[in-house]
mmCIF file of C-alpha atoms in Angstrom:
data_model
loop_
_atom_site.group_PDB
_atom_site.id
_atom_site.type_symbol
_atom_site.label_atom_id
_atom_site.label_comp_id
_atom_site.label_asym_id
_atom_site.label_seq_id
_atom_site.Cartn_x
_atom_site.Cartn_y
_atom_site.Cartn_z
ATOM 1 C CA MET A 1 30.631 23.054 20.900
ATOM 2 C CA ILE A 2 30.388 22.632 16.787
ATOM 3 C CA VAL A 3 30.360 18.935 15.525
ATOM 4 C CA ALA A 4 29.730 17.388 11.906
ATOM 5 C CA ASN A 5 26.543 15.996 11.602
ATOM 6 C CA PRO A 6 26.773 12.017 11.626
ATOM 7 C CA ILE A 7 23.521 11.785 9.225
ATOM 8 C CA TYR A 8 25.066 13.168 6.459
ATOM 9 C CA ASP A 9 26.831 9.251 5.040
ATOM 10 C CA ILE A 10 30.414 10.905 4.688
ATOM 11 C CA VAL A 11 30.323 11.827 8.000
ATOM 12 C CA PHE A 12 28.870 9.101 9.779
ATOM 13 C CA LYS A 13 31.579 6.286 7.216
ATOM 14 C CA TYR A 14 34.517 8.792 8.705
ATOM 15 C CA LEU A 15 33.069 8.572 12.331
ATOM 16 C CA MET A 16 32.527 4.240 12.144
ATOM 17 C CA GLU A 17 36.281 3.872 10.576
ATOM 18 C CA ASP A 18 37.207 4.529 14.449
ATOM 19 C CA GLU A 19 36.687 0.687 15.803
ATOM 20 C CA ARG A 20 36.304 2.334 19.468
ATOM 21 C CA ILE A 21 33.410 4.570 18.588
ATOM 22 C CA ALA A 22 31.632 1.793 16.905
ATOM 23 C CA ARG A 23 32.009 -0.272 19.515
ATOM 24 C CA THR A 24 30.406 2.467 21.118
ATOM 25 C CA ILE A 25 28.104 2.881 19.791
ATOM 26 C CA LEU A 26 27.500 -0.512 18.608
ATOM 27 C CA SER A 27 27.347 -1.845 22.197
ATOM 28 C CA ALA A 28 24.567 1.203 23.279
ATOM 29 C CA LEU A 29 22.183 -0.438 20.431
ATOM 30 C CA LEU A 30 22.610 -3.636 20.902
ATOM 31 C CA ARG A 31 22.593 -2.892 25.049
ATOM 32 C CA LYS A 32 25.686 -5.689 24.457
ATOM 33 C CA ASP A 33 29.323 -5.552 25.830
ATOM 34 C CA ILE A 34 31.116 -5.832 22.437
ATOM 35 C CA ILE A 35 34.828 -6.383 22.933
ATOM 36 C CA LYS A 36 35.604 -6.513 19.254
ATOM 37 C CA VAL A 37 34.152 -5.064 16.164
ATOM 38 C CA GLU A 38 35.836 -5.487 12.780
ATOM 39 C CA VAL A 39 34.030 -4.044 9.499
ATOM 40 C CA ARG A 40 33.633 -7.203 7.010
ATOM 41 C CA PRO A 41 35.634 -6.848 3.828
ATOM 42 C CA HIS A 42 34.343 -5.886 0.669
ATOM 43 C CA GLU A 43 31.096 -4.776 2.810
ATOM 44 C CA TYR A 44 30.724 -1.435 3.009
ATOM 45 C CA ALA A 45 29.085 2.157 2.373
ATOM 46 C CA ASN A 46 27.825 3.414 -0.916
ATOM 47 C CA THR A 47 30.729 5.912 -1.160
ATOM 48 C CA GLN A 48 30.350 5.974 -5.272
ATOM 49 C CA ARG A 49 27.173 7.872 -5.184
ATOM 50 C CA ASP A 50 25.077 6.248 -8.268
ATOM 51 C CA THR A 51 21.754 5.741 -8.310
ATOM 52 C CA LEU A 52 21.761 4.298 -4.625
ATOM 53 C CA SER A 53 20.364 6.164 -1.479
ATOM 54 C CA VAL A 54 21.215 3.721 1.233
ATOM 55 C CA PHE A 55 24.712 3.466 3.434
ATOM 56 C CA ARG A 56 25.417 0.230 4.586
ATOM 57 C CA ILE A 57 28.254 -1.087 6.053
ATOM 58 C CA ASP A 58 28.273 -5.262 7.647
ATOM 59 C CA PHE A 59 30.422 -5.502 10.797
ATOM 60 C CA ALA A 60 31.265 -8.701 12.457
ATOM 61 C CA ALA A 61 31.168 -8.364 16.232
ATOM 62 C CA THR A 62 32.556 -10.572 19.485
ATOM 63 C CA ILE A 63 29.912 -10.305 22.148
ATOM 64 C CA ARG A 64 30.587 -11.188 25.653
ATOM 65 C CA GLU A 65 27.892 -12.618 27.264
ATOM 66 C CA GLU A 66 26.184 -12.246 30.879
ATOM 67 C CA ASN A 67 27.277 -15.889 31.755
ATOM 68 C CA GLY A 68 31.244 -14.795 30.226
ATOM 69 C CA THR A 69 31.040 -16.783 26.803
ATOM 70 C CA GLU A 70 32.031 -14.686 23.529
ATOM 71 C CA GLN A 71 29.848 -14.702 20.654
ATOM 72 C CA LEU A 72 30.907 -13.768 16.771
ATOM 73 C CA THR A 73 27.810 -11.721 15.519
ATOM 74 C CA LEU A 74 27.336 -10.485 12.475
ATOM 75 C CA ILE A 75 25.668 -6.975 12.215
ATOM 76 C CA GLU A 76 24.436 -5.158 9.097
ATOM 77 C CA LEU A 77 23.873 -1.325 9.443
ATOM 78 C CA GLN A 78 22.224 0.477 7.132
ATOM 79 C CA LYS A 79 21.248 4.100 7.401
ATOM 80 C CA THR A 80 18.855 6.023 5.037
ATOM 81 C CA TRP A 81 16.971 8.979 4.405
ATOM 82 C CA LEU A 82 14.556 8.521 2.106
ATOM 83 C CA GLU A 83 11.133 6.082 3.053
ATOM 84 C CA THR A 84 11.422 4.223 -0.432
ATOM 85 C CA GLU A 85 13.727 2.018 0.726
ATOM 86 C CA MET A 86 12.308 -1.535 2.016
ATOM 87 C CA LEU A 87 12.934 -3.284 -1.295
ATOM 88 C CA ARG A 88 16.659 -2.857 -0.986
ATOM 89 C CA PHE A 89 16.332 -3.577 3.058
ATOM 90 C CA ARG A 90 15.268 -6.785 1.771
ATOM 91 C CA GLN A 91 18.144 -6.868 -0.984
ATOM 92 C CA TYR A 92 20.885 -7.005 1.336
ATOM 93 C CA LEU A 93 19.259 -9.193 4.067
ATOM 94 C CA GLY A 94 19.091 -11.841 1.213
ATOM 95 C CA VAL A 95 22.912 -10.889 0.360
ATOM 96 C CA HIS A 96 23.466 -11.783 4.136
ATOM 97 C CA TYR A 97 21.503 -15.530 4.216
ATOM 98 C CA SER A 98 23.162 -16.493 0.494
ATOM 99 C CA ASN A 99 26.547 -16.067 1.451
ATOM 100 C CA PRO A 100 28.756 -18.613 2.889
ATOM 101 C CA LYS A 101 31.288 -16.713 4.631
ATOM 102 C CA ASN A 102 28.417 -15.929 7.007
ATOM 103 C CA MET A 103 28.076 -19.808 7.667
ATOM 104 C CA ASP A 104 30.486 -21.969 10.474
ATOM 105 C CA ASP A 105 31.353 -24.924 10.276
ATOM 106 C CA VAL A 106 27.446 -26.405 10.582
ATOM 107 C CA TYR A 107 25.649 -23.080 11.131
ATOM 108 C CA ALA A 108 25.063 -19.553 9.875
ATOM 109 C CA LEU A 109 26.371 -17.197 11.902
ATOM 110 C CA PRO A 110 23.905 -15.049 14.097
ATOM 111 C CA MET A 111 22.711 -11.646 12.370
ATOM 112 C CA VAL A 112 21.156 -8.373 14.048
ATOM 113 C CA ALA A 113 20.106 -5.874 11.678
ATOM 114 C CA ILE A 114 20.400 -2.041 12.280
ATOM 115 C CA TYR A 115 18.473 0.815 10.144
ATOM 116 C CA LEU A 116 18.990 4.291 11.274
ATOM 117 C CA LEU A 117 15.893 5.721 9.711
ATOM 118 C CA GLY A 118 15.833 9.254 8.378
ATOM 119 C CA HIS A 119 12.309 9.240 8.334
ATOM 120 C CA LYS A 120 9.357 8.062 10.838
ATOM 121 C CA VAL A 121 7.900 4.935 10.396
ATOM 122 C CA GLY A 122 3.991 5.252 10.559
ATOM 123 C CA ASP A 123 2.297 6.370 13.785
ATOM 124 C CA ILE A 124 5.427 4.546 16.128
ATOM 125 C CA GLU A 125 6.671 7.601 18.447
ATOM 126 C CA GLU A 126 9.079 5.053 20.274
ATOM 127 C CA PRO A 127 12.808 6.354 18.778
ATOM 128 C CA VAL A 128 14.389 2.947 18.777
ATOM 129 C CA LEU A 129 12.187 -0.249 18.711
ATOM 130 C CA TYR A 130 13.624 -3.664 19.055
ATOM 131 C CA VAL A 131 12.091 -6.085 17.088
ATOM 132 C CA ASN A 132 13.479 -9.937 18.432
ATOM 133 C CA HIS A 133 11.809 -12.924 17.132
ATOM 134 C CA HIS A 134 10.240 -15.485 20.164
ATOM 135 C CA ALA A 135 9.521 -19.573 19.322
ATOM 136 C CA SER A 136 5.737 -20.387 20.404
ATOM 137 C CA ASP A 137 3.831 -23.937 20.153
ATOM 138 C CA TYR A 138 0.557 -23.831 18.014
ATOM 139 C CA TYR A 139 -1.826 -22.085 20.318
ATOM 140 C CA GLY A 140 0.511 -19.322 21.198
ATOM 141 C CA ASN A 141 2.394 -20.604 24.072
ATOM 142 C CA GLU A 142 6.236 -18.836 24.350
ATOM 143 C CA VAL A 143 8.590 -21.870 23.301
ATOM 144 C CA THR A 144 12.101 -21.417 25.706
ATOM 145 C CA LYS A 145 13.135 -25.052 26.514
ATOM 146 C CA GLY A 146 16.067 -25.804 24.429
ATOM 147 C CA LEU A 147 16.558 -22.255 23.314
ATOM 148 C CA PRO A 148 18.458 -20.428 22.080
ATOM 149 C CA ASN A 149 19.347 -22.948 19.799
ATOM 150 C CA PRO A 150 21.850 -22.650 16.657
ATOM 151 C CA PHE A 151 19.727 -24.224 14.115
ATOM 152 C CA VAL A 152 16.451 -21.591 14.959
ATOM 153 C CA ASP A 153 18.912 -18.825 15.441
ATOM 154 C CA SER A 154 20.608 -19.295 11.485
ATOM 155 C CA LEU A 155 16.993 -18.752 10.607
ATOM 156 C CA THR A 156 15.648 -15.931 12.076
ATOM 157 C CA HIS A 157 17.646 -12.843 12.830
ATOM 158 C CA SER A 158 16.548 -9.572 15.067
ATOM 159 C CA SER A 159 16.267 -5.890 14.056
ATOM 160 C CA ILE A 160 16.972 -2.714 15.291
ATOM 161 C CA ILE A 161 15.244 0.681 14.344
ATOM 162 C CA VAL A 162 16.170 4.118 15.239
ATOM 163 C CA GLN A 163 14.009 6.914 13.710
ATOM 164 C CA ILE A 164 16.424 9.810 13.971
ATOM 165 C CA PRO A 165 13.345 12.585 13.699
ATOM 166 C CA ARG A 166 12.070 11.290 16.953
ATOM 167 C CA LEU A 167 15.616 11.788 18.727
ATOM 168 C CA HIS A 168 14.598 15.092 20.077
ATOM 169 C CA GLY A 169 16.276 15.995 23.221
ATOM 170 C CA GLN A 170 15.885 13.941 26.279
ATOM 171 C CA ILE A 171 19.027 11.829 27.385
ATOM 172 C CA ASN A 172 17.616 9.016 30.348
ATOM 173 C CA ASN A 173 20.156 6.572 29.151
ATOM 174 C CA ARG A 174 23.033 5.853 27.500
ATOM 175 C CA LEU A 175 21.711 4.862 24.302
ATOM 176 C CA ASP A 176 19.798 7.855 24.466
ATOM 177 C CA LYS A 177 23.184 10.056 25.646
ATOM 178 C CA VAL A 178 24.944 7.896 22.445
ATOM 179 C CA LEU A 179 22.511 8.691 19.941
ATOM 180 C CA SER A 180 21.891 12.685 20.972
ATOM 181 C CA ILE A 181 24.869 12.880 18.495
ATOM 182 C CA PHE A 182 21.567 12.112 15.585
ATOM 183 C CA ASP A 183 19.824 14.635 17.156
ATOM 184 C CA GLN A 184 18.525 16.763 14.402
ATOM 185 C CA THR A 185 16.970 19.372 16.642
ATOM 186 C CA ARG A 186 20.210 20.288 17.336
ATOM 187 C CA LYS A 187 21.000 21.757 14.206
ATOM 188 C CA GLU A 188 22.782 25.186 13.830
ATOM 189 C CA GLN A 189 20.432 27.511 12.532
ATOM 190 C CA GLY A 190 21.544 28.112 9.061
ATOM 191 C CA ASP A 191 23.793 25.258 8.654
ATOM 192 C CA GLU A 192 22.555 22.118 8.575
ATOM 193 C CA HIS A 193 26.291 20.535 7.885
ATOM 194 C CA VAL A 194 26.584 20.725 11.840
ATOM 195 C CA LEU A 195 25.051 20.253 15.014
ATOM 196 C CA ARG A 196 25.598 22.496 18.072
ATOM 197 C CA LEU A 197 26.355 20.659 21.270
ATOM 198 C CA ASP A 198 26.824 21.089 25.129
ATOM 199 C CA GLU A 199 29.381 19.687 26.050
ATOM 200 C CA GLN A 200 28.417 19.654 29.262
ATOM 201 C CA VAL A 201 26.059 16.786 29.382
ATOM 202 C CA TYR A 202 29.284 15.000 28.145
ATOM 203 C CA ALA A 203 31.514 15.189 30.547
ATOM 204 C CA ASP A 204 33.488 12.755 32.053
ATOM 205 C CA ASP A 205 32.499 10.312 29.755
ATOM 206 C CA ALA A 206 35.451 9.120 28.013
ATOM 207 C CA GLU A 207 33.843 7.451 25.126
ATOM 208 C CA MET A 208 31.542 10.164 24.611
ATOM 209 C CA GLU A 209 34.102 12.573 24.257
ATOM 210 C CA ARG A 210 36.376 10.873 22.077
ATOM 211 C CA ILE A 211 32.983 10.606 19.786
ATOM 212 C CA LEU A 212 33.012 14.362 20.078
ATOM 213 C CA HIS A 213 36.512 14.496 19.158
ATOM 214 C CA ARG A 214 35.962 13.249 16.256
ATOM 215 C CA LEU A 215 33.217 15.070 14.933
ATOM 216 C CA THR A 216 34.501 17.885 15.803
ATOM 217 C CA ALA A 217 37.368 17.034 13.297
ATOM 218 C CA ALA A 218 35.535 15.954 11.188
ATOM 219 C CA ALA A 219 34.004 19.393 10.963
ATOM 220 C CA ALA A 220 36.964 21.227 10.211
ATOM 221 C CA ASP A 221 38.048 18.872 7.749
ATOM 222 C CA ALA A 222 37.121 20.889 4.264
ATOM 223 C CA GLU A 223 37.452 18.064 1.943
ATOM 224 C CA LEU A 224 34.248 16.158 4.187
ATOM 225 C CA ARG A 225 32.136 19.810 4.077
ATOM 226 C CA HIS A 226 32.939 19.062 0.570
ATOM 227 C CA ASP A 227 31.616 15.987 0.362
ATOM 228 C CA MET A 228 28.433 16.735 2.749
ATOM 229 C CA ASN A 229 27.265 19.499 0.016
ATOM 230 C CA VAL A 230 28.108 17.250 -2.982
ATOM 231 C CA GLU A 231 25.908 14.818 -0.848
ATOM 232 C CA ASP A 232 22.935 17.727 -0.707
ATOM 233 C CA GLU A 233 23.029 18.330 -4.374
ATOM 234 C CA TYR A 234 22.652 14.167 -4.644
ATOM 235 C CA PHE A 235 19.532 14.211 -2.207
ATOM 236 C CA SER A 236 18.312 17.202 -3.476
ATOM 237 C CA ILE A 237 18.236 15.617 -7.027
ATOM 238 C CA ILE A 238 16.136 12.016 -5.391
ATOM 239 C CA GLU A 239 13.427 14.421 -3.500
ATOM 240 C CA LYS A 240 12.835 16.353 -6.919
ATOM 241 C CA ARG A 241 12.680 12.868 -8.524
ATOM 242 C CA ASP A 242 10.825 11.466 -5.689
ATOM 243 C CA THR A 243 8.653 14.540 -5.395
ATOM 244 C CA GLU A 244 7.768 13.846 -9.263
ATOM 245 C CA ILE A 245 7.039 10.646 -8.801
ATOM 246 C CA LEU A 246 4.555 11.327 -5.965
ATOM 247 C CA VAL A 247 2.673 14.191 -7.898
ATOM 248 C CA LYS A 248 2.848 11.343 -11.137
ATOM 249 C CA ASN A 249 1.286 8.532 -8.897
ATOM 250 C CA LYS A 250 -1.106 11.677 -7.057
ATOM 251 C CA LYS A 251 -2.693 12.379 -11.446
ATOM 252 C CA ILE A 252 -2.282 9.025 -12.170
ATOM 253 C CA ALA A 253 -4.174 8.226 -8.953
ATOM 254 C CA GLU A 254 -7.048 10.858 -9.691
ATOM 255 C CA GLN A 255 -7.566 9.621 -12.596
ATOM 256 C CA THR A 256 -7.688 6.412 -11.640
ATOM 257 C CA VAL A 257 -10.936 7.299 -9.357
ATOM 258 C CA LEU A 258 -11.951 9.947 -12.230
ATOM 259 C CA LEU A 259 -12.024 6.389 -14.255
ATOM 260 C CA THR A 260 -13.687 4.177 -11.691
ATOM 261 C CA GLU A 261 -16.797 7.318 -11.059
ATOM 262 C CA GLN A 262 -16.774 7.345 -15.293
ATOM 263 C CA GLU A 263 -17.084 3.593 -15.335
ATOM 264 C CA ALA A 264 -19.009 3.086 -12.363
ATOM 265 C CA GLN A 265 -21.311 5.675 -14.326
ATOM 266 C CA LEU A 266 -21.428 3.783 -17.948
ATOM 267 C CA THR A 267 -21.847 0.761 -16.315
ATOM 268 C CA GLU A 268 -25.382 2.760 -13.981
ATOM 269 C CA GLN A 269 -26.095 3.776 -17.048
ATOM 270 C CA LYS A 270 -25.918 0.367 -19.221
ATOM 271 C CA ALA A 271 -27.592 -0.755 -16.853
ATOM 272 C CA GLN A 272 -30.894 1.821 -17.307
ATOM 273 C CA LEU A 273 -30.333 0.999 -20.543
ATOM 274 C CA THR A 274 -30.707 -2.789 -20.479
ATOM 275 C CA GLU A 275 -33.466 -2.466 -18.249
ATOM 276 C CA GLN A 276 -35.083 0.485 -20.674
ATOM 277 C CA GLU A 277 -34.889 -2.397 -23.465
ATOM 278 C CA ALA A 278 -36.113 -4.862 -21.128
ATOM 279 C CA GLN A 279 -39.422 -2.679 -20.502
ATOM 280 C CA LEU A 280 -39.465 -1.706 -24.755
ATOM 281 C CA THR A 281 -39.417 -5.384 -24.970
ATOM 282 C CA GLU A 282 -42.014 -6.042 -22.384
ATOM 283 C CA GLN A 283 -44.660 -3.113 -24.039
ATOM 284 C CA LYS A 284 -43.410 -4.563 -27.108
ATOM 285 C CA ALA A 285 -44.929 -7.928 -26.678
ATOM 286 C CA GLN A 286 -47.727 -6.356 -24.948
ATOM 287 C CA LEU A 287 -48.065 -4.200 -28.040
ATOM 288 C CA THR A 288 -47.808 -7.354 -30.013
ATOM 289 C CA GLU A 289 -50.631 -9.418 -27.445
ATOM 290 C CA GLN A 290 -53.206 -6.267 -27.761
ATOM 291 C CA LYS A 291 -52.835 -5.914 -31.849
ATOM 292 C CA ALA A 292 -53.475 -10.003 -31.947
ATOM 293 C CA GLN A 293 -56.644 -9.765 -29.477
ATOM 294 C CA LEU A 294 -57.706 -6.817 -32.018
ATOM 295 C CA THR A 295 -56.938 -9.198 -34.618
ATOM 296 C CA GLU A 296 -59.065 -11.848 -33.250
ATOM 297 C CA GLN A 297 -61.738 -9.375 -32.543
ATOM 298 C CA LYS A 298 -62.249 -8.465 -35.674
ATOM 299 C CA ALA A 299 -62.228 -11.530 -37.230
ATOM 300 C CA GLN A 300 -64.767 -11.825 -34.831
ATOM 301 C CA LEU A 301 -66.910 -8.850 -35.304
ATOM 302 C CA THR A 302 -66.722 -9.603 -39.041
ATOM 303 C CA GLU A 303 -67.681 -13.216 -38.295
ATOM 304 C CA GLN A 304 -70.085 -11.632 -36.646
ATOM 305 C CA LYS A 305 -71.806 -9.555 -39.195
ATOM 306 C CA ALA A 306 -71.542 -12.061 -42.089
ATOM 307 C CA GLN A 307 -73.820 -13.719 -39.410
ATOM 308 C CA LEU A 308 -76.207 -11.466 -39.514
ATOM 309 C CA THR A 309 -76.069 -10.286 -42.724
ATOM 310 C CA GLU A 310 -76.971 -14.374 -43.695
ATOM 311 C CA GLN A 311 -79.947 -13.940 -40.986
ATOM 312 C CA GLU A 312 -81.211 -10.937 -42.446
ATOM 313 C CA GLU A 313 -81.152 -12.897 -45.457
ATOM 314 C CA MET A 314 -83.010 -15.700 -44.653
ATOM 315 C CA LEU A 315 -85.643 -13.119 -42.869
ATOM 316 C CA ARG A 316 -85.823 -11.102 -46.092
ATOM 317 C CA MET A 317 -86.609 -14.785 -48.238
ATOM 318 C CA SER A 318 -89.493 -15.619 -45.551
ATOM 319 C CA VAL A 319 -91.187 -12.856 -45.592
ATOM 320 C CA LYS A 320 -91.209 -12.301 -49.400
ATOM 321 C CA THR A 321 -92.453 -15.964 -49.800
ATOM 322 C CA PHE A 322 -95.620 -15.000 -46.887
ATOM 323 C CA LEU A 323 -96.124 -11.984 -49.152
ATOM 324 C CA GLU A 324 -96.701 -14.321 -52.388
ATOM 325 C CA MET A 325 -98.847 -16.672 -49.872
ATOM 326 C CA GLY A 326 -101.240 -13.768 -49.534
ATOM 327 C CA MET A 327 -100.265 -12.706 -46.390
ATOM 328 C CA ASP A 328 -100.426 -9.252 -44.858
ATOM 329 C CA LEU A 329 -96.976 -6.811 -43.134
ATOM 330 C CA GLU A 330 -99.111 -7.583 -39.838
ATOM 331 C CA THR A 331 -99.823 -11.164 -39.904
ATOM 332 C CA ILE A 332 -96.040 -11.752 -41.428
ATOM 333 C CA ALA A 333 -94.934 -9.583 -37.927
ATOM 334 C CA LYS A 334 -96.821 -11.354 -35.875
ATOM 335 C CA HIS A 335 -95.788 -14.443 -37.433
ATOM 336 C CA LEU A 336 -92.219 -14.090 -37.441
ATOM 337 C CA ARG A 337 -92.121 -12.145 -34.185
ATOM 338 C CA ARG A 338 -91.057 -8.455 -35.555
ATOM 339 C CA SER A 339 -92.353 -5.503 -35.753
ATOM 340 C CA VAL A 340 -94.430 -4.290 -38.543
ATOM 341 C CA GLU A 341 -91.844 -1.672 -39.272
ATOM 342 C CA GLU A 342 -88.760 -3.964 -39.439
ATOM 343 C CA ILE A 343 -91.055 -6.420 -41.772
ATOM 344 C CA ALA A 344 -91.600 -3.332 -43.952
ATOM 345 C CA LYS A 345 -87.912 -2.458 -44.616
ATOM 346 C CA LEU A 346 -87.592 -6.090 -45.635
ATOM 347 C CA THR A 347 -89.985 -5.918 -48.769
#
């Protein structure tokens, strides 16, 4: 059986406009008995293809609990093909929390956020991830007494994350069967707009047969097929833009790494220059000290030379005096305790 591919926003919108189908899909996701579901006024999908790339539908669902009570719950369903929509998801949640229409007389209505993602979330292998809040005390012990509580529930919400790329063929429960219509491994070769499903898998299941019938009708609708082509072109532009951004970011990251390395090299060179300057300063100080020592030594030598000159002159005068007194050189040498040759040089 050939059916339209509901990963396309226009097909998914067409599918969820059927209240019975919406109940079937949301009941399987929430694992609850939803007896009534309504699209919230003015809170519908992005049908104008502008800069947005998140498809969004908000529902008010009446859920019958196991004890028979009925609870009105808000369901925010968002679907995207892209990995860059975290901010938009948070912004949409903020709109819900700040909207007074989502309050009853005192408390906010309980809310569940459902994310249908056309991409994988890190290394999480489970196709469907349930993220539920729980309360604990200071020591980490879970608190159950008095819960659920409308005040607590007004300030927190649960989430369901569906990784469409991790849906691959196996049907083990009701949710697997419902989500199998999103399994992209079933795409028709050469035409991503349609899936090939085995209708025998869904035999004797009136709710699934209704879903298949509507998707079959969508596949035969020329206007819907045209809109799918428009989506392809739109997301092709988005992917091209994101690829260009990734390339630019990669270049910026590489340049940043290069600049960081250059800065590190410059810092190292600066440190080396600083060390060399310190060494030169130390060497200069040593040279200055050595120069001062040489100057001092020179002064000492000059002083010693002057003393020797003075002593020689005094000795010369003594020799002269002794000669005048009639002493011979040998006598003078003995008297002055010098050699005859030294005395002779002084005459």
